[in-house]
Amino acid sequence: MALRCTQYFLATRERDDRKSIELAWIEWVVQAPQHRHLQEDGRWRLWAPVPEAEGRWLRVVLLGDGETVHNAFFDRSFRP
């Protein structure tokens, strides 16, 4: 899978708290989310736990096209 992403996503990947998030994990969440939510602005929030990251939940935000990654981070407040 070729990961499409926004410039915002590329910029935030440089942050220390985001550098440890592997692209393979993001791709996995996009392909097999355990939870999804359509935001009012048309963007999608997708979540899945990442076993390699101690089971923390990774949230991936996609643009309205459902393919382009806009954001990805470990969501400490998410409760399934």
XYZ file of N, CA and C in Angstrom:
240
model
N 0.842 -1.184 0.000
C 0.000 0.000 0.000
C 0.884 1.243 0.000
N 0.621 2.132 -0.930
C 1.331 3.410 -0.954
C 0.549 4.386 -0.089
N 1.171 4.843 0.964
C 0.516 5.713 1.926
C 0.451 7.134 1.385
N -0.766 7.632 1.188
C -0.965 9.029 0.787
C -1.135 9.845 2.051
N -0.545 11.036 2.085
C -0.615 11.831 3.309
C -0.557 13.323 2.998
N -1.003 14.107 3.971
C -0.995 15.562 3.842
C 0.352 16.125 4.294
N 0.610 17.364 3.940
C 1.817 18.047 4.407
C 1.782 18.196 5.925
N 0.590 18.399 6.483
C 0.451 18.496 7.940
C 0.944 17.209 8.601
N 0.544 16.075 8.057
C 0.978 14.795 8.606
C 2.502 14.681 8.558
N 3.089 15.034 7.433
C 4.551 14.956 7.301
C 5.240 15.848 8.334
N 4.685 17.016 8.585
C 5.278 17.934 9.575
C 5.152 17.385 10.986
N 3.992 16.836 11.331
C 3.809 16.341 12.699
C 4.605 15.069 12.957
N 4.964 14.323 11.929
C 5.782 13.114 12.113
C 7.161 13.435 12.659
N 7.566 14.678 12.556
C 8.870 15.099 13.056
C 8.868 15.354 14.559
N 7.695 15.429 15.157
C 7.596 15.672 16.602
C 8.116 14.458 17.367
N 8.756 14.719 18.497
C 9.330 13.633 19.291
C 8.291 12.603 19.725
N 7.072 13.062 20.030
C 6.047 12.130 20.487
C 5.409 11.326 19.352
N 5.780 11.620 18.105
C 5.210 10.902 16.956
C 6.238 10.067 16.197
N 7.517 10.301 16.461
C 8.563 9.620 15.699
C 8.548 8.105 15.861
N 8.060 7.629 17.000
C 8.066 6.186 17.245
C 6.929 5.456 16.548
N 5.982 6.177 15.962
C 4.850 5.549 15.280
C 5.298 5.071 13.907
N 5.273 3.779 13.721
C 5.746 3.197 12.464
C 4.681 3.315 11.375
N 5.126 3.564 10.152
C 4.191 3.670 9.035
C 3.394 2.386 8.843
N 3.995 1.249 9.130
C 3.280 -0.022 9.002
C 2.095 -0.079 9.954
N 2.236 0.501 11.129
C 1.117 0.534 12.084
C -0.014 1.397 11.548
N 0.336 2.520 10.962
C -0.671 3.420 10.391
C -1.408 2.716 9.261
N -0.668 2.075 8.383
C -1.283 1.338 7.277
C -2.217 0.255 7.803
N -1.798 -0.431 8.861
C -2.600 -1.496 9.440
C -3.925 -0.946 9.982
N -3.875 0.197 10.682
C -5.099 0.809 11.214
C -6.026 1.205 10.069
N -5.472 1.755 9.001
C -6.286 2.152 7.850
C -6.956 0.928 7.224
N -6.249 -0.164 7.139
C -6.786 -1.366 6.500
C -7.736 -2.145 7.402
N -7.526 -2.098 8.725
C -8.325 -2.932 9.626
C -8.649 -2.208 10.933
N -9.370 -1.082 10.849
C -9.699 -0.373 12.091
C -10.678 -1.175 12.937
N -10.530 -1.076 14.249
C -11.487 -1.734 15.139
C -12.652 -0.800 15.453
N -12.411 0.498 15.342
C -13.461 1.496 15.537
C -13.268 2.580 14.495
N -14.389 3.152 14.048
C -14.321 4.269 13.102
C -15.427 5.254 13.418
N -15.149 6.530 13.115
C -16.107 7.596 13.387
C -15.979 8.648 12.293
N -17.110 9.032 11.707
C -17.130 10.098 10.705
C -17.318 11.427 11.417
N -16.365 12.322 11.264
C -16.441 13.645 11.874
C -17.394 14.519 11.068
N -17.862 15.600 11.680
C -18.765 16.526 10.995
C -18.119 17.156 9.762
N -16.792 17.292 9.766
C -16.097 17.906 8.633
C -15.802 16.911 7.506
N -16.282 15.674 7.632
C -16.098 14.673 6.587
C -14.859 13.817 6.745
N -14.019 14.133 7.716
C -12.828 13.315 7.959
C -13.217 12.081 8.771
N -12.416 11.037 8.614
C -12.635 9.784 9.337
C -11.616 9.622 10.451
N -12.089 9.204 11.622
C -11.208 8.792 12.715
C -11.241 7.269 12.758
N -10.070 6.669 12.741
C -9.947 5.213 12.817
C -9.070 4.869 14.011
N -9.429 3.795 14.735
C -8.637 3.358 15.883
C -8.377 1.863 15.809
N -7.228 1.478 16.321
C -6.904 0.067 16.537
C -5.775 0.009 17.565
N -5.770 -1.040 18.394
C -4.662 -1.195 19.335
C -3.435 -1.723 18.598
N -2.266 -1.300 19.049
C -1.012 -1.738 18.428
C -0.274 -2.621 19.436
N -0.249 -3.938 19.217
C 0.412 -4.849 20.163
C 1.882 -4.500 20.402
N 2.582 -4.075 19.360
C 4.000 -3.739 19.474
C 4.239 -2.466 20.280
N 3.163 -1.720 20.548
C 3.247 -0.483 21.333
C 2.478 -0.654 22.636
N 2.642 -1.824 23.243
C 2.027 -2.136 24.530
C 0.510 -2.052 24.486
N -0.072 -2.309 23.302
C -1.512 -2.316 23.157
C -2.165 -0.954 23.137
N -1.351 0.104 23.052
C -1.934 1.454 23.010
C -2.754 1.615 21.727
N -3.802 2.436 21.828
C -4.689 2.675 20.700
C -4.129 3.776 19.811
N -3.966 3.451 18.535
C -3.492 4.412 17.548
C -4.705 4.993 16.832
N -4.800 6.326 16.839
C -5.857 6.987 16.072
C -5.243 7.514 14.786
N -5.881 7.208 13.675
C -5.469 7.717 12.378
C -6.645 8.528 11.836
N -6.354 9.751 11.426
C -7.382 10.620 10.855
C -7.146 10.689 9.350
N -8.206 10.350 8.606
C -8.146 10.395 7.148
C -8.977 11.559 6.632
N -8.572 12.104 5.496
C -9.395 13.115 4.843
C -10.680 12.455 4.342
N -11.592 13.252 3.850
C -12.881 12.748 3.390
C -12.807 11.720 2.288
N -11.664 11.645 1.589
C -11.528 10.633 0.538
C -11.357 9.225 1.105
N -11.154 9.141 2.434
C -11.009 7.842 3.082
C -9.669 7.166 2.851
N -8.715 7.882 2.250
C -7.412 7.292 1.926
C -6.218 8.118 2.400
N -6.356 9.435 2.397
C -5.227 10.314 2.683
C -5.096 10.539 4.188
N -3.921 10.177 4.736
C -3.669 10.316 6.171
C -3.368 11.773 6.492
N -4.129 12.303 7.444
C -3.948 13.693 7.882
C -3.261 13.757 9.250
N -3.455 12.727 10.079
C -2.884 12.738 11.418
C -2.830 11.303 11.934
N -1.908 11.052 12.845
C -1.813 9.739 13.497
C -1.113 9.928 14.836
N -1.738 9.409 15.887
C -1.158 9.546 17.219
C -1.768 8.511 18.143
N -1.072 8.221 19.250
C -1.607 7.336 20.255
C -2.634 8.125 21.063
N -3.847 7.621 21.087
C -4.966 8.314 21.706
C -5.147 7.826 23.136
N -4.589 8.568 24.072
C -4.636 8.165 25.483
C -6.031 8.225 26.083
N -6.920 9.008 25.499
C -8.257 9.152 26.070
C -9.283 8.197 25.445
N -8.905 7.465 24.404
C -9.867 6.578 23.733
C -10.177 5.361 24.602
N -11.466 5.072 24.716
C -11.931 3.881 25.406
C -12.897 3.150 24.495
N -12.589 1.930 24.114
C -13.490 1.195 23.206
C -14.827 0.871 23.858
